[in-house]
mmCIF file of C-alpha atoms in Angstrom:
data_model
loop_
_atom_site.group_PDB
_atom_site.id
_atom_site.type_symbol
_atom_site.label_atom_id
_atom_site.label_comp_id
_atom_site.label_asym_id
_atom_site.label_seq_id
_atom_site.Cartn_x
_atom_site.Cartn_y
_atom_site.Cartn_z
ATOM 1 C CA MET A 1150 -191.051 -21.401 143.769
ATOM 2 C CA GLN A 1151 -189.940 -21.800 147.417
ATOM 3 C CA GLU A 1152 -187.120 -24.080 146.486
ATOM 4 C CA LEU A 1153 -185.894 -20.940 143.882
ATOM 5 C CA LEU A 1154 -185.809 -18.931 146.191
ATOM 6 C CA ASP A 1155 -184.557 -21.048 149.231
ATOM 7 C CA SER A 1156 -181.257 -21.298 146.505
ATOM 8 C CA LEU A 1157 -180.607 -17.553 146.649
ATOM 9 C CA ARG A 1158 -179.937 -18.100 150.933
ATOM 10 C CA TYR A 1159 -176.067 -17.797 151.710
ATOM 11 C CA ALA A 1160 -176.774 -20.960 154.179
ATOM 12 C CA THR A 1161 -178.068 -22.812 150.918
ATOM 13 C CA LEU A 1162 -175.036 -21.664 148.748
ATOM 14 C CA ALA A 1163 -172.503 -22.491 151.704
ATOM 15 C CA GLY A 1164 -173.604 -25.442 151.943
ATOM 16 C CA TYR A 1165 -172.721 -27.009 149.310
ATOM 17 C CA SER A 1166 -169.574 -28.989 147.877
ATOM 18 C CA TRP A 1167 -168.633 -28.140 144.250
ATOM 19 C CA GLU A 1168 -167.743 -30.277 141.382
ATOM 20 C CA GLN A 1169 -165.912 -27.176 139.873
ATOM 21 C CA PRO A 1170 -164.961 -25.096 142.432
ATOM 22 C CA ARG A 1171 -162.439 -23.255 140.492
ATOM 23 C CA LEU A 1172 -165.601 -21.840 138.087
ATOM 24 C CA LEU A 1173 -166.743 -19.813 140.952
ATOM 25 C CA LEU A 1174 -163.608 -17.498 140.205
ATOM 26 C CA LEU A 1175 -164.652 -16.333 137.506
ATOM 27 C CA LEU A 1176 -167.681 -14.560 139.025
ATOM 28 C CA PRO A 1177 -165.884 -11.535 140.005
ATOM 29 C CA LEU A 1178 -165.210 -11.259 136.078
ATOM 30 C CA VAL A 1179 -168.542 -10.763 135.218
ATOM 31 C CA PRO A 1180 -168.937 -6.899 136.351
ATOM 32 C CA LEU A 1181 -165.299 -6.532 134.817
ATOM 33 C CA LEU A 1182 -166.806 -7.254 131.601
ATOM 34 C CA PHE A 1183 -169.736 -4.781 131.706
ATOM 35 C CA VAL A 1184 -167.229 -2.067 132.987
ATOM 36 C CA LEU A 1185 -164.693 -2.408 130.201
ATOM 37 C CA ARG A 1186 -167.525 -2.465 127.690
ATOM 38 C CA TRP A 1187 -168.370 0.872 128.985
ATOM 39 C CA ALA A 1188 -165.167 1.795 128.238
ATOM 40 C CA LEU A 1189 -164.425 0.808 125.350
ATOM 41 C CA ALA A 1190 -167.899 2.108 124.106
ATOM 42 C CA ARG A 1191 -167.561 5.428 125.726
ATOM 43 C CA ARG A 1192 -164.271 5.903 123.697
ATOM 44 C CA ARG A 1193 -165.919 5.435 120.173
ATOM 45 C CA ARG A 1194 -169.000 6.966 120.851
ATOM 46 C CA ALA A 1195 -169.963 10.489 118.937
ATOM 47 C CA HIS A 1196 -170.282 13.232 121.273
ATOM 48 C CA LEU A 1197 -172.968 16.139 120.606
ATOM 49 C CA ASP A 1198 -172.333 19.209 122.302
ATOM 50 C CA VAL A 1199 -175.496 21.267 123.568
ATOM 51 C CA ALA A 1200 -175.487 24.482 125.956
ATOM 52 C CA PHE A 1201 -177.779 24.779 128.321
ATOM 53 C CA VAL A 1202 -178.189 27.574 130.805
ATOM 54 C CA ALA A 1203 -177.258 26.945 134.338
ATOM 55 C CA GLY A 1204 -179.893 25.161 135.965
ATOM 56 C CA GLU A 1205 -182.306 24.231 133.360
ATOM 57 C CA LEU A 1206 -181.077 20.827 132.858
ATOM 58 C CA ARG A 1207 -182.219 18.014 135.901
ATOM 59 C CA ARG A 1208 -181.621 14.625 136.643
ATOM 60 C CA ASP A 1209 -184.077 12.312 136.040
ATOM 61 C CA TRP A 1210 -184.353 8.900 137.506
ATOM 62 C CA SER A 1211 -185.686 7.505 134.461
ATOM 63 C CA ALA A 1212 -182.088 7.636 133.010
ATOM 64 C CA ALA A 1213 -180.719 5.095 135.532
ATOM 65 C CA LEU A 1214 -183.136 2.394 133.581
ATOM 66 C CA ARG A 1215 -180.812 2.018 131.272
ATOM 67 C CA PHE A 1216 -178.487 -0.056 133.397
ATOM 68 C CA VAL A 1217 -181.381 -2.737 134.120
ATOM 69 C CA PRO A 1218 -180.710 -4.783 130.955
ATOM 70 C CA ASP A 1219 -177.416 -4.867 132.163
ATOM 71 C CA VAL A 1220 -177.755 -6.019 135.564
ATOM 72 C CA VAL A 1221 -180.297 -8.791 134.310
ATOM 73 C CA LEU A 1222 -177.494 -10.352 132.038
ATOM 74 C CA ALA A 1223 -175.376 -9.953 134.612
ATOM 75 C CA LEU A 1224 -176.733 -11.962 136.780
ATOM 76 C CA SER A 1225 -177.630 -14.360 134.047
ATOM 77 C CA LEU A 1226 -174.256 -14.756 133.316
ATOM 78 C CA GLY A 1227 -173.689 -15.362 137.409
ATOM 79 C CA PHE A 1228 -175.780 -17.846 137.652
ATOM 80 C CA GLY A 1229 -174.531 -19.679 134.512
ATOM 81 C CA ILE A 1230 -171.453 -19.607 136.453
ATOM 82 C CA VAL A 1231 -172.676 -21.429 139.421
ATOM 83 C CA ALA A 1232 -174.652 -24.163 137.599
ATOM 84 C CA LEU A 1233 -171.360 -24.924 135.399
ATOM 85 C CA ALA A 1234 -169.270 -25.168 138.764
ATOM 86 C CA ARG A 1235 -171.963 -27.898 139.907
ATOM 87 C CA PRO A 1236 -173.470 -27.289 143.557
ATOM 88 C CA GLN A 1237 -173.720 -31.103 145.190
ATOM 89 C CA ARG A 1238 -174.727 -32.413 148.205
ATOM 90 C CA THR A 1239 -172.936 -35.691 149.028
ATOM 91 C CA ASP A 1240 -174.620 -38.055 151.769
ATOM 92 C CA GLU A 1241 -172.311 -40.531 153.283
ATOM 93 C CA ARG A 1242 -173.376 -43.782 154.915
ATOM 94 C CA VAL A 1243 -170.645 -45.828 156.696
ATOM 95 C CA VAL A 1244 -171.510 -49.429 157.109
ATOM 96 C CA GLN A 1245 -169.230 -51.607 159.786
ATOM 97 C CA THR A 1246 -168.518 -55.125 159.266
ATOM 98 C CA GLY A 1247 -166.578 -57.447 161.554
ATOM 99 C CA GLN A 1248 -166.799 -57.671 165.234
ATOM 100 C CA GLY A 1249 -164.165 -55.910 167.646
ATOM 101 C CA ILE A 1250 -162.836 -57.538 170.443
ATOM 102 C CA ASP A 1251 -163.648 -56.745 174.225
ATOM 103 C CA ILE A 1252 -160.648 -55.510 176.804
ATOM 104 C CA VAL A 1253 -160.372 -54.805 179.921
ATOM 105 C CA LEU A 1254 -156.984 -52.869 181.313
ATOM 106 C CA VAL A 1255 -156.891 -53.490 185.142
ATOM 107 C CA LEU A 1256 -154.247 -51.285 186.594
ATOM 108 C CA ASP A 1257 -152.876 -51.261 190.154
ATOM 109 C CA VAL A 1258 -153.014 -48.162 191.832
ATOM 110 C CA SER A 1259 -151.857 -49.119 195.554
ATOM 111 C CA ALA A 1260 -148.904 -47.009 197.163
ATOM 112 C CA SER A 1261 -145.621 -48.758 195.681
ATOM 113 C CA MET A 1262 -147.118 -47.599 192.235
ATOM 114 C CA GLU A 1263 -145.312 -44.454 193.228
ATOM 115 C CA LEU A 1264 -141.665 -45.697 192.992
ATOM 116 C CA GLN A 1265 -139.580 -44.361 190.437
ATOM 117 C CA ASP A 1266 -137.796 -46.851 188.661
ATOM 118 C CA LEU A 1267 -140.512 -45.966 185.922
ATOM 119 C CA ARG A 1268 -140.393 -42.129 185.067
ATOM 120 C CA PRO A 1269 -142.124 -40.293 186.423
ATOM 121 C CA ASN A 1270 -143.329 -43.106 188.411
ATOM 122 C CA ARG A 1271 -144.497 -46.860 187.814
ATOM 123 C CA LEU A 1272 -148.470 -45.436 187.862
ATOM 124 C CA GLU A 1273 -148.274 -42.448 185.398
ATOM 125 C CA ALA A 1274 -146.032 -44.570 182.664
ATOM 126 C CA ALA A 1275 -148.489 -46.977 182.867
ATOM 127 C CA LYS A 1276 -151.004 -44.751 182.252
ATOM 128 C CA ARG A 1277 -149.061 -43.250 179.566
ATOM 129 C CA VAL A 1278 -148.622 -46.093 177.899
ATOM 130 C CA ALA A 1279 -152.129 -47.372 178.677
ATOM 131 C CA LEU A 1280 -153.429 -44.449 176.433
ATOM 132 C CA ASP A 1281 -151.193 -44.792 173.536
ATOM 133 C CA PHE A 1282 -152.498 -48.507 173.429
ATOM 134 C CA LEU A 1283 -156.422 -46.891 173.959
ATOM 135 C CA ASN A 1284 -155.463 -44.662 170.713
ATOM 136 C CA ARG A 1285 -154.239 -47.896 168.290
ATOM 137 C CA ARG A 1286 -157.637 -49.394 169.176
ATOM 138 C CA ARG A 1287 -160.920 -49.545 166.313
ATOM 139 C CA GLY A 1288 -164.250 -50.396 167.420
ATOM 140 C CA ASP A 1289 -162.802 -52.808 170.158
ATOM 141 C CA ARG A 1290 -165.082 -52.204 173.197
ATOM 142 C CA VAL A 1291 -162.672 -51.637 176.611
ATOM 143 C CA GLY A 1292 -163.351 -51.569 180.148
ATOM 144 C CA LEU A 1293 -160.931 -49.731 183.271
ATOM 145 C CA VAL A 1294 -160.643 -51.634 186.661
ATOM 146 C CA ALA A 1295 -158.831 -49.713 189.370
ATOM 147 C CA PHE A 1296 -157.483 -51.895 192.261
ATOM 148 C CA ALA A 1297 -155.302 -51.876 195.459
ATOM 149 C CA GLY A 1298 -156.645 -53.505 198.717
ATOM 150 C CA ASN A 1299 -160.463 -52.893 196.760
ATOM 151 C CA ALA A 1300 -161.198 -53.409 192.896
ATOM 152 C CA TYR A 1301 -163.964 -51.049 191.546
ATOM 153 C CA SER A 1302 -165.157 -50.964 187.711
ATOM 154 C CA LEU A 1303 -164.100 -47.197 186.583
ATOM 155 C CA ALA A 1304 -165.928 -47.346 183.172
ATOM 156 C CA PRO A 1305 -168.244 -50.378 181.247
ATOM 157 C CA LEU A 1306 -167.151 -51.808 178.468
ATOM 158 C CA THR A 1307 -167.619 -49.135 175.980
ATOM 159 C CA THR A 1308 -166.265 -47.658 172.400
ATOM 160 C CA ASP A 1309 -166.415 -44.061 174.111
ATOM 161 C CA TYR A 1310 -162.858 -43.644 173.759
ATOM 162 C CA GLU A 1311 -162.659 -40.131 174.985
ATOM 163 C CA LEU A 1312 -164.412 -41.314 177.832
ATOM 164 C CA LEU A 1313 -162.022 -43.994 178.965
ATOM 165 C CA ARG A 1314 -159.162 -41.364 177.859
ATOM 166 C CA GLU A 1315 -161.058 -39.211 180.956
ATOM 167 C CA ASN A 1316 -161.078 -41.869 183.426
ATOM 168 C CA LEU A 1317 -157.075 -43.341 182.453
ATOM 169 C CA GLN A 1318 -155.963 -39.735 183.155
ATOM 170 C CA ASN A 1319 -158.046 -39.485 186.640
ATOM 171 C CA LEU A 1320 -156.229 -42.536 187.925
ATOM 172 C CA ARG A 1321 -154.099 -41.547 190.937
ATOM 173 C CA LEU A 1322 -152.261 -42.965 193.801
ATOM 174 C CA GLY A 1323 -154.758 -42.730 196.970
ATOM 175 C CA LEU A 1324 -157.903 -43.203 194.848
ATOM 176 C CA ILE A 1325 -158.545 -46.114 196.910
ATOM 177 C CA THR A 1326 -158.144 -45.839 199.972
ATOM 178 C CA ASN A 1327 -157.744 -49.195 201.592
ATOM 179 C CA ASP A 1328 -154.173 -50.073 200.894
ATOM 180 C CA GLY A 1329 -152.541 -53.200 199.763
ATOM 181 C CA THR A 1330 -152.646 -55.548 196.053
ATOM 182 C CA ALA A 1331 -155.343 -57.722 195.856
ATOM 183 C CA ILE A 1332 -154.994 -59.141 192.636
ATOM 184 C CA GLY A 1333 -157.447 -61.715 192.654
ATOM 185 C CA THR A 1334 -160.285 -59.456 193.875
ATOM 186 C CA ALA A 1335 -159.081 -57.278 190.447
ATOM 187 C CA LEU A 1336 -159.612 -59.923 188.463
ATOM 188 C CA GLY A 1337 -162.714 -61.224 189.834
ATOM 189 C CA VAL A 1338 -164.430 -58.246 189.033
ATOM 190 C CA ALA A 1339 -162.724 -57.838 185.424
ATOM 191 C CA THR A 1340 -164.116 -61.307 184.936
ATOM 192 C CA ASN A 1341 -167.833 -59.942 185.561
ATOM 193 C CA ARG A 1342 -167.505 -57.551 183.597
ATOM 194 C CA LEU A 1343 -166.316 -59.906 180.443
ATOM 195 C CA ARG A 1344 -168.046 -62.674 181.567
ATOM 196 C CA ASP A 1345 -171.631 -61.888 179.742
ATOM 197 C CA SER A 1346 -169.967 -60.091 176.373
ATOM 198 C CA PRO A 1347 -171.294 -61.936 173.003
ATOM 199 C CA SER A 1348 -167.409 -61.092 171.411
ATOM 200 C CA ARG A 1349 -165.893 -64.128 170.650
ATOM 201 C CA THR A 1350 -162.423 -62.700 171.677
ATOM 202 C CA LYS A 1351 -162.103 -61.449 175.209
ATOM 203 C CA VAL A 1352 -159.198 -59.967 177.027
ATOM 204 C CA CYS A 1353 -158.085 -59.122 180.022
ATOM 205 C CA ILE A 1354 -154.799 -57.252 180.717
ATOM 206 C CA LEU A 1355 -153.047 -56.971 184.284
ATOM 207 C CA LEU A 1356 -151.266 -54.214 185.316
ATOM 208 C CA SER A 1357 -149.332 -55.057 188.954
ATOM 209 C CA ASP A 1358 -146.072 -54.056 190.611
ATOM 210 C CA GLY A 1359 -146.189 -56.386 193.566
ATOM 211 C CA GLU A 1360 -147.632 -59.651 195.356
ATOM 212 C CA ASN A 1361 -151.497 -60.347 196.377
ATOM 213 C CA THR A 1362 -151.476 -58.942 200.045
ATOM 214 C CA ALA A 1363 -155.374 -58.235 200.101
ATOM 215 C CA GLY A 1364 -158.552 -59.564 198.924
ATOM 216 C CA SER A 1365 -160.556 -62.566 199.571
ATOM 217 C CA LEU A 1366 -159.990 -64.399 196.312
ATOM 218 C CA ASP A 1367 -156.725 -66.301 195.452
ATOM 219 C CA PRO A 1368 -155.260 -64.922 192.103
ATOM 220 C CA LEU A 1369 -154.919 -68.223 190.222
ATOM 221 C CA THR A 1370 -158.378 -69.476 191.437
ATOM 222 C CA ALA A 1371 -159.979 -65.870 189.867
ATOM 223 C CA ALA A 1372 -157.544 -66.827 186.848
ATOM 224 C CA GLN A 1373 -159.083 -69.956 186.209
ATOM 225 C CA LEU A 1374 -162.552 -68.777 187.015
ATOM 226 C CA ALA A 1375 -161.735 -66.231 184.009
ATOM 227 C CA HIS A 1376 -160.251 -68.666 181.704
ATOM 228 C CA ALA A 1377 -163.439 -70.631 181.880
ATOM 229 C CA TYR A 1378 -165.574 -67.870 181.043
ATOM 230 C CA GLY A 1379 -163.272 -67.359 177.894
ATOM 231 C CA LEU A 1380 -161.013 -64.581 179.142
ATOM 232 C CA LYS A 1381 -157.371 -64.556 177.847
ATOM 233 C CA LEU A 1382 -154.966 -62.916 180.353
ATOM 234 C CA TYR A 1383 -152.163 -60.779 179.698
ATOM 235 C CA THR A 1384 -149.822 -59.984 183.100
ATOM 236 C CA ILE A 1385 -147.773 -57.345 182.981
ATOM 237 C CA GLY A 1386 -145.199 -56.858 185.904
ATOM 238 C CA LEU A 1387 -144.119 -53.195 186.081
ATOM 239 C CA GLY A 1388 -140.325 -52.549 187.878
ATOM 240 C CA GLN A 1389 -137.623 -53.775 189.036
ATOM 241 C CA ASP A 1390 -136.587 -56.030 191.861
ATOM 242 C CA GLY A 1391 -134.199 -54.636 194.766
ATOM 243 C CA VAL A 1392 -133.789 -51.079 196.245
ATOM 244 C CA VAL A 1393 -135.334 -48.423 193.998
ATOM 245 C CA PRO A 1394 -135.752 -44.811 194.375
ATOM 246 C CA TYR A 1395 -139.054 -43.504 195.952
ATOM 247 C CA GLY A 1396 -138.771 -39.566 196.336
ATOM 248 C CA THR A 1397 -136.467 -37.359 198.710
ATOM 249 C CA ASP A 1398 -136.059 -37.475 202.634
ATOM 250 C CA GLU A 1399 -136.780 -33.938 204.387
ATOM 251 C CA ASN A 1400 -132.886 -33.269 203.180
ATOM 252 C CA GLY A 1401 -133.142 -33.316 199.556
ATOM 253 C CA ARG A 1402 -131.467 -36.538 199.573
ATOM 254 C CA PRO A 1403 -132.556 -39.114 197.423
ATOM 255 C CA ARG A 1404 -134.402 -42.284 199.196
ATOM 256 C CA PHE A 1405 -134.566 -45.900 198.446
ATOM 257 C CA VAL A 1406 -136.646 -48.786 199.419
ATOM 258 C CA GLU A 1407 -136.616 -52.238 198.645
ATOM 259 C CA THR A 1408 -139.090 -53.862 196.428
ATOM 260 C CA ARG A 1409 -140.407 -57.254 195.016
ATOM 261 C CA LEU A 1410 -142.838 -58.725 192.567
ATOM 262 C CA ASP A 1411 -144.274 -61.979 192.835
ATOM 263 C CA GLU A 1412 -143.211 -62.918 189.230
ATOM 264 C CA THR A 1413 -144.027 -66.903 189.754
ATOM 265 C CA THR A 1414 -147.770 -66.174 190.460
ATOM 266 C CA MET A 1415 -148.115 -63.392 187.399
ATOM 267 C CA ARG A 1416 -146.931 -66.153 185.234
ATOM 268 C CA GLN A 1417 -149.402 -68.636 186.728
ATOM 269 C CA ILE A 1418 -152.117 -66.257 186.222
ATOM 270 C CA ALA A 1419 -150.845 -65.482 182.502
ATOM 271 C CA GLN A 1420 -150.894 -69.306 181.959
ATOM 272 C CA ALA A 1421 -154.363 -70.538 183.616
ATOM 273 C CA GLY A 1422 -155.638 -67.679 181.313
ATOM 274 C CA ASP A 1423 -154.020 -68.885 178.114
ATOM 275 C CA GLY A 1424 -152.147 -65.383 177.668
ATOM 276 C CA ARG A 1425 -148.479 -64.212 178.489
ATOM 277 C CA PHE A 1426 -146.275 -62.566 181.331
ATOM 278 C CA PHE A 1427 -144.248 -59.694 180.383
ATOM 279 C CA ARG A 1428 -141.854 -57.809 182.610
ATOM 280 C CA ALA A 1429 -141.524 -54.141 182.100
ATOM 281 C CA THR A 1430 -138.538 -52.964 184.040
ATOM 282 C CA ASP A 1431 -138.219 -49.349 182.730
ATOM 283 C CA ASN A 1432 -140.476 -47.152 179.817
ATOM 284 C CA ALA A 1433 -139.082 -48.542 176.971
ATOM 285 C CA GLY A 1434 -139.768 -51.757 177.647
ATOM 286 C CA LEU A 1435 -142.963 -51.225 179.016
ATOM 287 C CA ARG A 1436 -143.869 -49.588 175.776
ATOM 288 C CA GLN A 1437 -142.607 -53.164 174.031
ATOM 289 C CA VAL A 1438 -145.155 -55.141 175.960
ATOM 290 C CA PHE A 1439 -148.072 -53.000 174.553
ATOM 291 C CA ASP A 1440 -146.658 -53.075 171.121
ATOM 292 C CA GLN A 1441 -146.957 -56.688 171.832
ATOM 293 C CA ILE A 1442 -149.797 -56.949 172.828
ATOM 294 C CA ASN A 1443 -151.332 -55.017 170.253
ATOM 295 C CA SER A 1444 -149.988 -56.939 167.604
ATOM 296 C CA TYR A 1445 -151.666 -60.107 169.183
ATOM 297 C CA GLU A 1446 -155.330 -58.765 169.547
ATOM 298 C CA LYS A 1447 -156.537 -56.853 167.104
ATOM 299 C CA SER A 1448 -159.652 -56.959 166.045
ATOM 300 C CA GLU A 1449 -160.407 -56.640 161.732
ATOM 301 C CA ILE A 1450 -163.348 -53.844 161.024
ATOM 302 C CA LYS A 1451 -163.912 -53.238 157.576
ATOM 303 C CA GLN A 1452 -166.261 -50.115 156.412
ATOM 304 C CA THR A 1453 -168.104 -49.832 153.185
ATOM 305 C CA ARG A 1454 -168.962 -46.651 152.800
ATOM 306 C CA TYR A 1455 -171.703 -45.615 150.469
ATOM 307 C CA ARG A 1456 -172.056 -42.056 148.797
ATOM 308 C CA ASN A 1457 -175.265 -40.514 147.493
ATOM 309 C CA THR A 1458 -174.441 -37.210 145.334
ATOM 310 C CA GLN A 1459 -177.130 -35.216 144.283
ATOM 311 C CA ASP A 1460 -176.946 -32.385 142.084
ATOM 312 C CA TYR A 1461 -178.432 -28.788 142.486
ATOM 313 C CA TYR A 1462 -176.967 -26.941 139.238
ATOM 314 C CA ARG A 1463 -180.134 -27.472 137.591
ATOM 315 C CA THR A 1464 -182.033 -24.678 140.122
ATOM 316 C CA TYR A 1465 -179.186 -22.140 138.744
ATOM 317 C CA LEU A 1466 -179.550 -23.150 135.399
ATOM 318 C CA TYR A 1467 -183.253 -22.096 136.038
ATOM 319 C CA TRP A 1468 -182.339 -18.639 137.197
ATOM 320 C CA CYS A 1469 -179.487 -18.054 134.406
ATOM 321 C CA LEU A 1470 -182.518 -19.078 131.320
ATOM 322 C CA GLY A 1471 -185.146 -16.801 133.290
ATOM 323 C CA PHE A 1472 -182.641 -13.838 133.483
ATOM 324 C CA TRP A 1473 -181.471 -14.141 130.176
ATOM 325 C CA LEU A 1474 -185.038 -14.478 128.340
ATOM 326 C CA LEU A 1475 -185.432 -11.299 130.577
ATOM 327 C CA TRP A 1476 -182.832 -9.607 129.210
ATOM 328 C CA LEU A 1477 -183.937 -10.214 125.756
ATOM 329 C CA GLY A 1478 -187.271 -9.181 126.164
ATOM 330 C CA LEU A 1479 -185.762 -5.856 127.258
ATOM 331 C CA LYS A 1480 -182.688 -5.097 125.028
ATOM 332 C CA ASN A 1481 -185.584 -4.248 122.435
ATOM 333 C CA THR A 1482 -187.368 -1.615 124.735
ATOM 334 C CA PHE A 1483 -187.105 1.585 125.821
ATOM 335 C CA LEU A 1484 -184.876 1.185 128.605
ATOM 336 C CA THR A 1485 -181.531 0.983 125.963
ATOM 337 C CA ASN A 1486 -182.352 3.547 124.600
ATOM 338 C CA ALA A 1487 -182.940 6.161 127.747
ATOM 339 C CA LEU A 1488 -180.761 9.449 127.387
ATOM 340 C CA GLU A 1489 -177.479 9.231 128.516
ATOM 341 C CA ASP A 1490 -176.185 12.636 130.513
#
C-alpha cells in the first residue's frame, strides 16, 4: 500500500525516465474529452421549463455528486496513459579495464620563465599547453613538480584532474624563493614520485628554458637513476637562444636580455631516459611538441557499461484498473442520476 501511495508523489514521477514520453502529452486531453462530451450532451438534451417563485429554489451540495463518476473515469484514463508511457528507472554500472600510464609534469618556474619570446611569457605558454595535454588524458594518473633553485612536488599521482588543473593554474613566477634552475633535483623529486608506481609505463615530462645552475644532484646522474626505476624521460627546451624581449624599461621601451638553453644536457637527459628531446621556440611549436608526446603515450582504457532497467508501469496500471472498476460500480448508482440544475 505504501508503494502505491509513494507512486503518486511528484518526486517519484520526476525521477522516472520514460520509454514513450510523447504519450504523456495526451494527459491534458483527458479533461478536454469530458468538456466536449458535456457540450455535445447539453445541445441534444431535452429541457423542461419549470417556474419557481424567487427564493424557493435552493442549491444543494448533493447535486455536485453527479461529477464523481466522471472524475473517477478521468483518473482511470490518466493513470492508463502514464502506464502506457512506461515509467522506468535505469541503474548503470561502468567497469573499467586496462591500466593507465603514470605521468609527472616537471615545470620550471625560475625567473627566466618570464621572458616573452613565447606569449604572453614562457611560463604562461607552458601552463596553457600543459592544461590542454591534461584535458586529453583518460584514466591516467598525473603528478606535478615545480622547480627553480629547489624542487617541490605540488600534486601526487592522481586522476583528480580538477585538482591538477587548479595546481597548474596556480603556478607563478616567484613561487619558489630560491631562484636558479635545479634540473637534477627536479628529476630526483619526479623519480621519487614514480619509482613505486605499479604502472607498466611511467613518464616524466620536463619543461625548462635554461641550464642547470642549482641543486646538488647532477642532471645526467638523475636521468640515469630515473631510467633505472623504469621512467621514460621527455625533455622540452623552451624559448630561443640569443636576445629575446623581457618587459619594458622605465620609459616604456622594450627591454631585451640574452638567454641560452643547455640543449646538450637536455638531449643527454632524454637519451638516458629512453625518451626524446624537443625544442619549442614559439607557442605553435610547443603545442606540436605536446601533441607528439600525447600520440606516443596513450593508454588503452576500455569501459564496459551494464544497464539494469526496471519498469514501474504495473503500479500505475493497478491504479488505472482500480479506478475503472470503481467507475463501473458508480455508473449504476444514484450518483449518475443526481438532478442537474
